[in-house]
Amino acid sequence: MTRLGLRNCKALERGASVTDDALEGDTLVAPLNEALLKRAYELMYFTRLLDSALVTWQRQGLIPAYPPMIGQEAAQVGSALALDRDRDFVFPTYRELGVAVAWGVDLSGYLANHSGHWHGGRWNAAESRFAPIQAVVGGGVTHAVGWALGRRLDGASAVAIAYLGDGASSEGDVHEAMNFAAVLRAPVVFFVQNNRWSLSVPLERQVAGGSVAARAAGYGIPGVVVDGDDLLAVYQATSDAAAHARSTGGPIIVEAMTYRRGPHATSDDTGRYRTIDDELSAGEDPLDRLLATLHEAGIADDAWLAEVAQNAEVRVEELRLSTAGTEPIHGAEMFDLVFAESTPQLQRQQAHWREESDHV
Amino acid sequence: MTRLGLRNCKALERGASVTDDALEGDTLVAPLNEALLKRAYELMYFTRLLDSALVTWQRQGLIPAYPPMIGQEAAQVGSALALDRDRDFVFPTYRELGVAVAWGVDLSGYLANHSGHWHGGRWNAAESRFAPIQAVVGGGVTHAVGWALGRRLDGASAVAIAYLGDGASSEGDVHEAMNFAAVLRAPVVFFVQNNRWSLSVPLERQVAGGSVAARAAGYGIPGVVVDGDDLLAVYQATSDAAAHARSTGGPIIVEAMTYRRGPHATSDDTGRYRTIDDELSAGEDPLDRLLATLHEAGIADDAWLAEVAQNAEVRVEELRLSTAGTEPIHGAEMFDLVFAESTPQLQRQQAHWREESDHV
Amino acid sequence: MSDATVTQRTEDDALALQPIELSMQGALNLALRDALASDDRVLVFGEDVGVLGGVFRVTDGLQADFGADRVFDTPLAEAGIIGLGIGLAMAGWRPVAEIQFDGFVFPAYDQLVSQAARIRTRTRGAFDMPLTVRVPSFGGIRAPELHGESLETYFMHVPGLKVVTPSTPHDAYHLLRASIASPDPVIFMEPKSRYWNRGVVDRSRPDAIGARLVRPGKHVTLICWGSMVARCEQVAELAAEDGIEVEVLDLRWLTPLDEDAIARSVEHTRRAVIVHEAPLTAGPGAEIAALISSRCFRSLKAPVERVTGFDVPTPAGDLEDEFIPNIDRIMFGLQRVLEFRA
Amino acid sequence: MSDATVTQRTEDDALALQPIELSMQGALNLALRDALASDDRVLVFGEDVGVLGGVFRVTDGLQADFGADRVFDTPLAEAGIIGLGIGLAMAGWRPVAEIQFDGFVFPAYDQLVSQAARIRTRTRGAFDMPLTVRVPSFGGIRAPELHGESLETYFMHVPGLKVVTPSTPHDAYHLLRASIASPDPVIFMEPKSRYWNRGVVDRSRPDAIGARLVRPGKHVTLICWGSMVARCEQVAELAAEDGIEVEVLDLRWLTPLDEDAIARSVEHTRRAVIVHEAPLTAGPGAEIAALISSRCFRSLKAPVERVTGFDVPTPAGDLEDEFIPNIDRIMFGLQRVLEFRA
Ligand SMILES: Cc1ncc(C[n+]2csc(CCOP(=O)(O)OP(=O)(O)O)c2C)c(N)n1
Ligand SMILES: Cc1ncc(C[n+]2csc(CCOP(=O)(O)OP(=O)(O)O)c2C)c(N)n1
Ligand SMILES: [Mg+2]
Ligand SMILES: [Mg+2]
């Protein structure tokens, strides 16, 4: 088992035993250079700000609900930066704001999902190479396998990254996906954000054995556990994993140990199922940790930090305005996207709908 | 990983790495005594004869189809003998003739399934503690978990044994079952007959990593690989596994490496997908192996063997007659078993059916 | 037991059975509580039903009161949950499983259709299958995708499943008790949009059989269930202002359908409108319309109308109101059947 | 390219397009073959479809001819197969997946209903979903449990899925080519009991749109599809001996339904009987009966009859004939509509 950057990760002591027998063909990617480190910080900072803003907007009634990802910034930004936006493809869950930010997805489109405008979001998933938000836990993981196999058959050295949670690992689909990817040779990085909670259920009542990466050995594929709150470690592990997938055409599991610092979603009341002590076990904040690294390396002065903060605020305010002002999707669109071409049934239903309800 | 009786099992060299960290609380069961050894041979002999007869009966048109289990007699009889008919419960697949024989299931009822009389068979599943034949690959494995948990909650030290194939291990349900059993603590023996084929698909294109027991480590439970054609080894491994489940209340995987020597089912043409060389890799016949052991131990003389053969023939002939002569189930029963009490809809449909079709 | 104790017990019981005002969520919680208390073979489990008490708090407090053996959280896997329930039932328990939201029934669908619904048949009656599956259902709460689906058809077409949905707290209590008591698998669809609506629950007045006549009327029958009943009552109210007497029938059980109640009503009104959230084609209304058209062939004065969701994926919150039958659309449906001239 | 080559090619093509007699299994194999040859984005996969050529040999020889990259076996997991197909489609391929038997659709049902059927909507049209799912379907071959199910309803009620089933080799060829060419997910139900029946396939005469009028008649319309068409033709033949002219309509597409063809026929005959193997309640016939009862309200002379499987788990081989509509039952159905007096 490969373990990277394990500075502060209690869960790892529970002793997953993952082999890296099958880890071959890795090309170590150039370590994060100064510019990239700063870029990562900017993205994480902005993600944090936007994530918090979304919680506020939900309270203010601007959006109906939101699943915060606070604490998972390093896992999300670090992994997304390690992949190639021009040829790889992201299959997210519903809690991937930081991935979307780092991947450069059109964020007002992204937020349409949480605003209740359109299930799945409102960006162009094909052009952005970022699949729609997935409401079914584990539901998109097999798609990543298909996509990756498809690109391998095309001779492209493209990698799919499938995001999933510790809870998702219990779903049958995820097992089928991992076995398919290994048997059919599909270059997929299964990126598990083990944030130690699935809604109200803690890791130990969810994942037998305690580690999803520990299951890699059972599939004869490499599995890596990484400190998910250490941006550098996540970036490095995911870069290596992507390089492995790209060069061997086969899959790999990366499990980023992190903590869901916020509620499951804005409607959730964590007080019902976890204590302050639980929450304290989250450890040091991933942003603080990266900032400390930047300071140590002497590459973050106050002026730059102020600029980062300032830029983030401006962008968040823009997104607030765009979210508040988004044109609602016209109801007619419901009928237009069922099939490539409408059917007589849909046309008739649409006509009824047009006549019988008031529309904006 | 515990490996037992690995005399002749190529597949094992592929290097599954199963830990037995979690294997605890085992009480070694008394090894097979002479009487039990002879009983096992009788059961295996009879099973072989009946299995072959069923293939013949299918050719003769007595039954519509049959999935032979030739070569899996040691795995099936050895595992069934290791459990306790008075408190444990069997969840079979569709290829478990040897288990049914060893468990003492009413065989004419059992054969009703293959005769097309009644899906699932025609014995009393509750009293026999042997679930109906399962047509869905992997479909009954979660039931074993529920049953075992239920009995544990009752304070009974009862074990469920879930039979599954190498192919079944690919199904999401099987993963969910293993994880549930480990997390919720259900005393289940997951007994995998790895016969190296899933219909036409060989092990290496089915089970990533090559071993189902190797997945146990990923669930933090013990996994055992055993030479499935060695009756003693199977019996010993399954006894140990049952003792483990009984004493700890938790699950265990036993993978019996064997070979599907016959076709997938009578309609199958193995020549389309496997060679004579493939078939030769099956190794020595499990019956011959047990017979050699009996001879070595000097506990099988010719008179006894003749008697075994004679008894088996008589019983098979009885089953031929009962199968040929089974009263078909009356169509009315279709309607009677949908719900505990009939509904007006079912009554009306039944009335129509009675009037409008000819019935025997 | 002394007489005093008995008397005391009886008084407690009587007190306990006083009618109480509750939300539907509260009524469901009480039903589970009473079931757990009165039958120690009842188990309650699913995702987040234990410590948390369920995302809608329907199982609130049950784990604390009945212990973590009887009320427990499972890992996140729906096929696992239903398969577990089947096995528990085979071991003599009376399992009440929750699937957290309608849309997540599908990962468990194989276990429901090919397993739970067939155990009795497959074992020739050796096993009962007293599995209750609670499914928060239907739309109306601005939830994300696959949290607002209406799955009646997916259950009604499966031989071996019973299907029921309440529209009031009183019905919620008694229908859930009846479902748990049933020796057959029951899909219990809870109308999410009605969880917080209050009403009087009278435990001493069990009422769990067949359809419920919500409001008598003579000009047209409005057939509905679950989330749509309150809306249909509103429509009836409005129509009454125009002198139209709408009979409102809450089917409650989708399997078995109370065909006699439906036929009786429509024979009387000679016109019917069916209202449901599920998409039109092959929706629950198809069976009901086919049934009425056949059984009331001679008396029907107009084609049966179906006012339903459209044949589109159930849309996001913003468009939910465009999809779910609203008062206007139901009114148009009534108008069409009332104005129809053969 | 020289003229000679072109001429040669054209002649070959013309020759290749000569009508040929084939079984339905052969016609399906030819359709897959032609699809693989004419579009190098087509992939064929599933359990045992590669080396073995499928349990019904529908994919026989395809792996040998097109290679193991384009025709391949998957591990034994149906959700995996459909999920794989979705991802392949997203990567620009045109996947043709096989689910080995009808009953094993359910483990993949979530991927079909919540995923494949919604990708276009969810991505606002950024992705097509040209996934074809071949499902050997219906009963009639004395198979084990869950190998003889009739799943029309389970597909028809899902917005975003198209559903089709052929009854002849010619239709099988063209409907499968059309399904593979479709930018939307199509469930292609293959009537197992008809795999070995032969007929002429004319590739130069594509015919894949809407219903097919199998036999004109004026007294009553028999509506059927897939496995039931041949039986309905037999019934029509028998009825003709009594002077009853039965119109037989093969719907072919269950989604979208060819409502105009149905209405046209029933307006003309004024009586309709629907025949299907699936259970009655909420079965495919419910929608069709509701539709006819509504669209042909004024002209209908008798309630629409449904002659169908019963509301019981599809029984084992020995009882199969008691479950699947037989000639007698269809005749009784005809008689009921013909003798009905309002
Ligand atoms: C198939 C399915 N079942 C249940 C749910 C409800 N649900 C949404 S998120 C969640 C917990 C997921 O936990 P995890 O996979 O660890 O991801 P996290 O929420 O921690 O990011 C649950 C139970 C769902 N969306 N899909
Ligand atoms: C869910 C499901 N998918 C497909 C099938 C068809 N099928 C029956 S047996 C089989 C192969 C099973 O292989 P394995 O689990 O190894 O058991 P074995 O046949 O070797 O005993 C297949 C594909 C099925 N019965 N159920
Ligand atoms: Mg989590
Ligand atoms: Mg096998």
PDB file of C-alpha atoms in Angstrom, chain D residues 37-167:
ATOM      1  CA  ALA D  37     -19.792  -3.301 -40.498  1.00  0.00           C
ATOM      2  CA  SER D  38     -21.447  -0.047 -41.474  1.00  0.00           C
ATOM      3  CA  ASP D  39     -20.644   1.971 -38.363  1.00  0.00           C
ATOM      4  CA  ASP D  40     -17.327   1.427 -36.667  1.00  0.00           C
ATOM      5  CA  ARG D  41     -18.614   3.078 -33.486  1.00  0.00           C
ATOM      6  CA  VAL D  42     -20.965   0.173 -32.801  1.00  0.00           C
ATOM      7  CA  LEU D  43     -19.937  -2.110 -29.926  1.00  0.00           C
ATOM      8  CA  VAL D  44     -21.647  -5.314 -28.829  1.00  0.00           C
ATOM      9  CA  PHE D  45     -21.210  -6.644 -25.303  1.00  0.00           C
ATOM     10  CA  GLY D  46     -22.817  -8.485 -22.426  1.00  0.00           C
ATOM     11  CA  GLU D  47     -22.615 -11.813 -20.651  1.00  0.00           C
ATOM     12  CA  ASP D  48     -21.462 -14.620 -22.940  1.00  0.00           C
ATOM     13  CA  VAL D  49     -22.032 -12.679 -26.164  1.00  0.00           C
ATOM     14  CA  GLY D  50     -18.392 -12.844 -27.266  1.00  0.00           C
ATOM     15  CA  VAL D  51     -16.716 -16.226 -27.480  1.00  0.00           C
ATOM     16  CA  LEU D  52     -19.960 -18.153 -27.037  1.00  0.00           C
ATOM     17  CA  GLY D  53     -22.065 -15.980 -29.310  1.00  0.00           C
ATOM     18  CA  GLY D  54     -24.858 -15.608 -26.764  1.00  0.00           C
ATOM     19  CA  VAL D  55     -27.075 -18.259 -25.224  1.00  0.00           C
ATOM     20  CA  PHE D  56     -29.406 -17.895 -28.214  1.00  0.00           C
ATOM     21  CA  ARG D  57     -26.506 -17.475 -30.654  1.00  0.00           C
ATOM     22  CA  VAL D  58     -27.733 -14.060 -31.693  1.00  0.00           C
ATOM     23  CA  THR D  59     -24.163 -12.743 -31.567  1.00  0.00           C
ATOM     24  CA  ASP D  60     -22.686 -15.876 -33.114  1.00  0.00           C
ATOM     25  CA  GLY D  61     -19.469 -15.252 -34.996  1.00  0.00           C
ATOM     26  CA  LEU D  62     -19.413 -11.528 -34.382  1.00  0.00           C
ATOM     27  CA  GLN D  63     -16.373 -11.553 -32.137  1.00  0.00           C
ATOM     28  CA  ALA D  64     -14.467 -13.677 -34.648  1.00  0.00           C
ATOM     29  CA  ASP D  65     -15.313 -11.237 -37.425  1.00  0.00           C
ATOM     30  CA  PHE D  66     -15.101  -7.885 -35.676  1.00  0.00           C
ATOM     31  CA  GLY D  67     -12.559  -8.554 -32.971  1.00  0.00           C
ATOM     32  CA  ALA D  68     -12.682  -8.730 -29.206  1.00  0.00           C
ATOM     33  CA  ASP D  69     -12.504  -4.943 -28.848  1.00  0.00           C
ATOM     34  CA  ARG D  70     -15.841  -4.500 -30.574  1.00  0.00           C
ATOM     35  CA  VAL D  71     -17.666  -7.617 -29.432  1.00  0.00           C
ATOM     36  CA  PHE D  72     -16.832  -8.663 -25.922  1.00  0.00           C
ATOM     37  CA  ASP D  73     -17.875 -10.524 -22.803  1.00  0.00           C
ATOM     38  CA  THR D  74     -18.339  -8.608 -19.581  1.00  0.00           C
ATOM     39  CA  PRO D  75     -18.270  -9.903 -16.036  1.00  0.00           C
ATOM     40  CA  LEU D  76     -21.590 -11.118 -14.670  1.00  0.00           C
ATOM     41  CA  ALA D  77     -23.211  -7.927 -13.417  1.00  0.00           C
ATOM     42  CA  GLU D  78     -26.117  -6.248 -15.117  1.00  0.00           C
ATOM     43  CA  ALA D  79     -25.855  -2.795 -13.529  1.00  0.00           C
ATOM     44  CA  GLY D  80     -22.229  -2.860 -14.601  1.00  0.00           C
ATOM     45  CA  ILE D  81     -23.234  -3.688 -18.167  1.00  0.00           C
ATOM     46  CA  ILE D  82     -25.733  -0.853 -18.517  1.00  0.00           C
ATOM     47  CA  GLY D  83     -23.493   1.604 -16.657  1.00  0.00           C
ATOM     48  CA  LEU D  84     -20.659   0.636 -18.976  1.00  0.00           C
ATOM     49  CA  GLY D  85     -22.919   1.255 -21.953  1.00  0.00           C
ATOM     50  CA  ILE D  86     -23.828   4.714 -20.696  1.00  0.00           C
ATOM     51  CA  GLY D  87     -20.175   5.635 -20.286  1.00  0.00           C
ATOM     52  CA  LEU D  88     -19.272   4.218 -23.694  1.00  0.00           C
ATOM     53  CA  ALA D  89     -22.044   6.279 -25.249  1.00  0.00           C
ATOM     54  CA  MET D  90     -20.702   9.353 -23.486  1.00  0.00           C
ATOM     55  CA  ALA D  91     -17.325   8.588 -25.043  1.00  0.00           C
ATOM     56  CA  GLY D  92     -18.914   8.609 -28.483  1.00  0.00           C
ATOM     57  CA  TRP D  93     -19.575   4.913 -29.037  1.00  0.00           C
ATOM     58  CA  ARG D  94     -22.838   3.298 -30.053  1.00  0.00           C
ATOM     59  CA  PRO D  95     -23.251   0.492 -27.553  1.00  0.00           C
ATOM     60  CA  VAL D  96     -25.467  -2.547 -28.026  1.00  0.00           C
ATOM     61  CA  ALA D  97     -25.710  -4.314 -24.688  1.00  0.00           C
ATOM     62  CA  GLU D  98     -27.357  -7.643 -24.050  1.00  0.00           C
ATOM     63  CA  ILE D  99     -29.106  -8.606 -20.836  1.00  0.00           C
ATOM     64  CA  GLN D 100     -29.107 -12.377 -21.003  1.00  0.00           C
ATOM     65  CA  PHE D 101     -32.735 -12.865 -19.949  1.00  0.00           C
ATOM     66  CA  ASP D 102     -35.679 -10.603 -19.189  1.00  0.00           C
ATOM     67  CA  GLY D 103     -35.652 -11.413 -15.470  1.00  0.00           C
ATOM     68  CA  PHE D 104     -32.129 -10.115 -15.110  1.00  0.00           C
ATOM     69  CA  VAL D 105     -33.012  -6.641 -16.236  1.00  0.00           C
ATOM     70  CA  PHE D 106     -33.915  -5.799 -12.650  1.00  0.00           C
ATOM     71  CA  PRO D 107     -30.389  -5.677 -11.235  1.00  0.00           C
ATOM     72  CA  ALA D 108     -29.735  -3.101 -13.985  1.00  0.00           C
ATOM     73  CA  TYR D 109     -33.042  -1.331 -13.611  1.00  0.00           C
ATOM     74  CA  ASP D 110     -31.643   1.607 -11.679  1.00  0.00           C
ATOM     75  CA  GLN D 111     -29.089   2.242 -14.395  1.00  0.00           C
ATOM     76  CA  LEU D 112     -31.844   2.149 -17.017  1.00  0.00           C
ATOM     77  CA  VAL D 113     -34.457   4.234 -15.232  1.00  0.00           C
ATOM     78  CA  SER D 114     -32.422   6.711 -13.234  1.00  0.00           C
ATOM     79  CA  GLN D 115     -29.450   6.957 -15.560  1.00  0.00           C
ATOM     80  CA  ALA D 116     -29.746   5.933 -19.237  1.00  0.00           C
ATOM     81  CA  ALA D 117     -33.237   7.359 -19.630  1.00  0.00           C
ATOM     82  CA  ARG D 118     -32.240  10.699 -18.136  1.00  0.00           C
ATOM     83  CA  ILE D 119     -28.817  11.523 -19.506  1.00  0.00           C
ATOM     84  CA  ARG D 120     -30.205  13.688 -22.298  1.00  0.00           C
ATOM     85  CA  THR D 121     -32.426  15.622 -19.915  1.00  0.00           C
ATOM     86  CA  ARG D 122     -29.859  15.833 -17.171  1.00  0.00           C
ATOM     87  CA  THR D 123     -27.213  17.226 -19.502  1.00  0.00           C
ATOM     88  CA  ARG D 124     -29.706  19.473 -21.301  1.00  0.00           C
ATOM     89  CA  GLY D 125     -28.974  17.663 -24.512  1.00  0.00           C
ATOM     90  CA  ALA D 126     -25.183  17.796 -24.314  1.00  0.00           C
ATOM     91  CA  PHE D 127     -25.151  14.016 -24.681  1.00  0.00           C
ATOM     92  CA  ASP D 128     -27.086  11.681 -26.900  1.00  0.00           C
ATOM     93  CA  MET D 129     -27.670   8.253 -25.398  1.00  0.00           C
ATOM     94  CA  PRO D 130     -27.630   5.842 -28.349  1.00  0.00           C
ATOM     95  CA  LEU D 131     -27.720   2.764 -26.143  1.00  0.00           C
ATOM     96  CA  THR D 132     -29.561  -0.306 -27.367  1.00  0.00           C
ATOM     97  CA  VAL D 133     -30.394  -2.949 -24.798  1.00  0.00           C
ATOM     98  CA  ARG D 134     -31.289  -6.314 -26.272  1.00  0.00           C
ATOM     99  CA  VAL D 135     -33.422  -8.399 -23.945  1.00  0.00           C
ATOM    100  CA  PRO D 136     -34.527 -11.934 -24.841  1.00  0.00           C
ATOM    101  CA  SER D 137     -38.108 -11.683 -23.614  1.00  0.00           C
ATOM    102  CA  PHE D 138     -41.436 -13.345 -22.945  1.00  0.00           C
ATOM    103  CA  GLY D 139     -42.165 -16.978 -22.225  1.00  0.00           C
ATOM    104  CA  GLY D 140     -42.949 -20.038 -24.233  1.00  0.00           C
ATOM    105  CA  ILE D 141     -39.722 -21.990 -24.052  1.00  0.00           C
ATOM    106  CA  ARG D 142     -40.181 -23.880 -20.778  1.00  0.00           C
ATOM    107  CA  ALA D 143     -37.352 -21.997 -19.147  1.00  0.00           C
ATOM    108  CA  PRO D 144     -36.584 -21.686 -15.436  1.00  0.00           C
ATOM    109  CA  GLU D 145     -37.938 -18.919 -13.253  1.00  0.00           C
ATOM    110  CA  LEU D 146     -37.204 -15.357 -14.347  1.00  0.00           C
ATOM    111  CA  HIS D 147     -36.318 -16.501 -17.851  1.00  0.00           C
ATOM    112  CA  GLY D 148     -39.793 -15.884 -19.225  1.00  0.00           C
ATOM    113  CA  GLU D 149     -40.913 -12.479 -18.022  1.00  0.00           C
ATOM    114  CA  SER D 150     -42.767  -9.870 -20.016  1.00  0.00           C
ATOM    115  CA  LEU D 151     -41.514  -6.471 -19.016  1.00  0.00           C
ATOM    116  CA  GLU D 152     -43.334  -4.017 -21.273  1.00  0.00           C
ATOM    117  CA  THR D 153     -44.826  -1.973 -18.444  1.00  0.00           C
ATOM    118  CA  TYR D 154     -41.512  -1.720 -16.651  1.00  0.00           C
ATOM    119  CA  PHE D 155     -40.128   0.048 -19.699  1.00  0.00           C
ATOM    120  CA  MET D 156     -43.185   1.889 -21.055  1.00  0.00           C
ATOM    121  CA  HIS D 157     -43.656   3.870 -17.884  1.00  0.00           C
ATOM    122  CA  VAL D 158     -40.107   5.243 -17.978  1.00  0.00           C
ATOM    123  CA  PRO D 159     -39.885   8.637 -19.695  1.00  0.00           C
ATOM    124  CA  GLY D 160     -36.801   8.598 -21.883  1.00  0.00           C
ATOM    125  CA  LEU D 161     -36.801   4.959 -22.941  1.00  0.00           C
ATOM    126  CA  LYS D 162     -38.061   3.697 -26.297  1.00  0.00           C
ATOM    127  CA  VAL D 163     -39.431   0.172 -26.356  1.00  0.00           C
ATOM    128  CA  VAL D 164     -39.788  -2.110 -29.339  1.00  0.00           C
ATOM    129  CA  THR D 165     -40.319  -5.783 -30.103  1.00  0.00           C
ATOM    130  CA  PRO D 166     -40.406  -7.602 -33.466  1.00  0.00           C
ATOM    131  CA  SER D 167     -42.629 -10.485 -34.449  1.00  0.00           C
TER     132      SER D 167
END
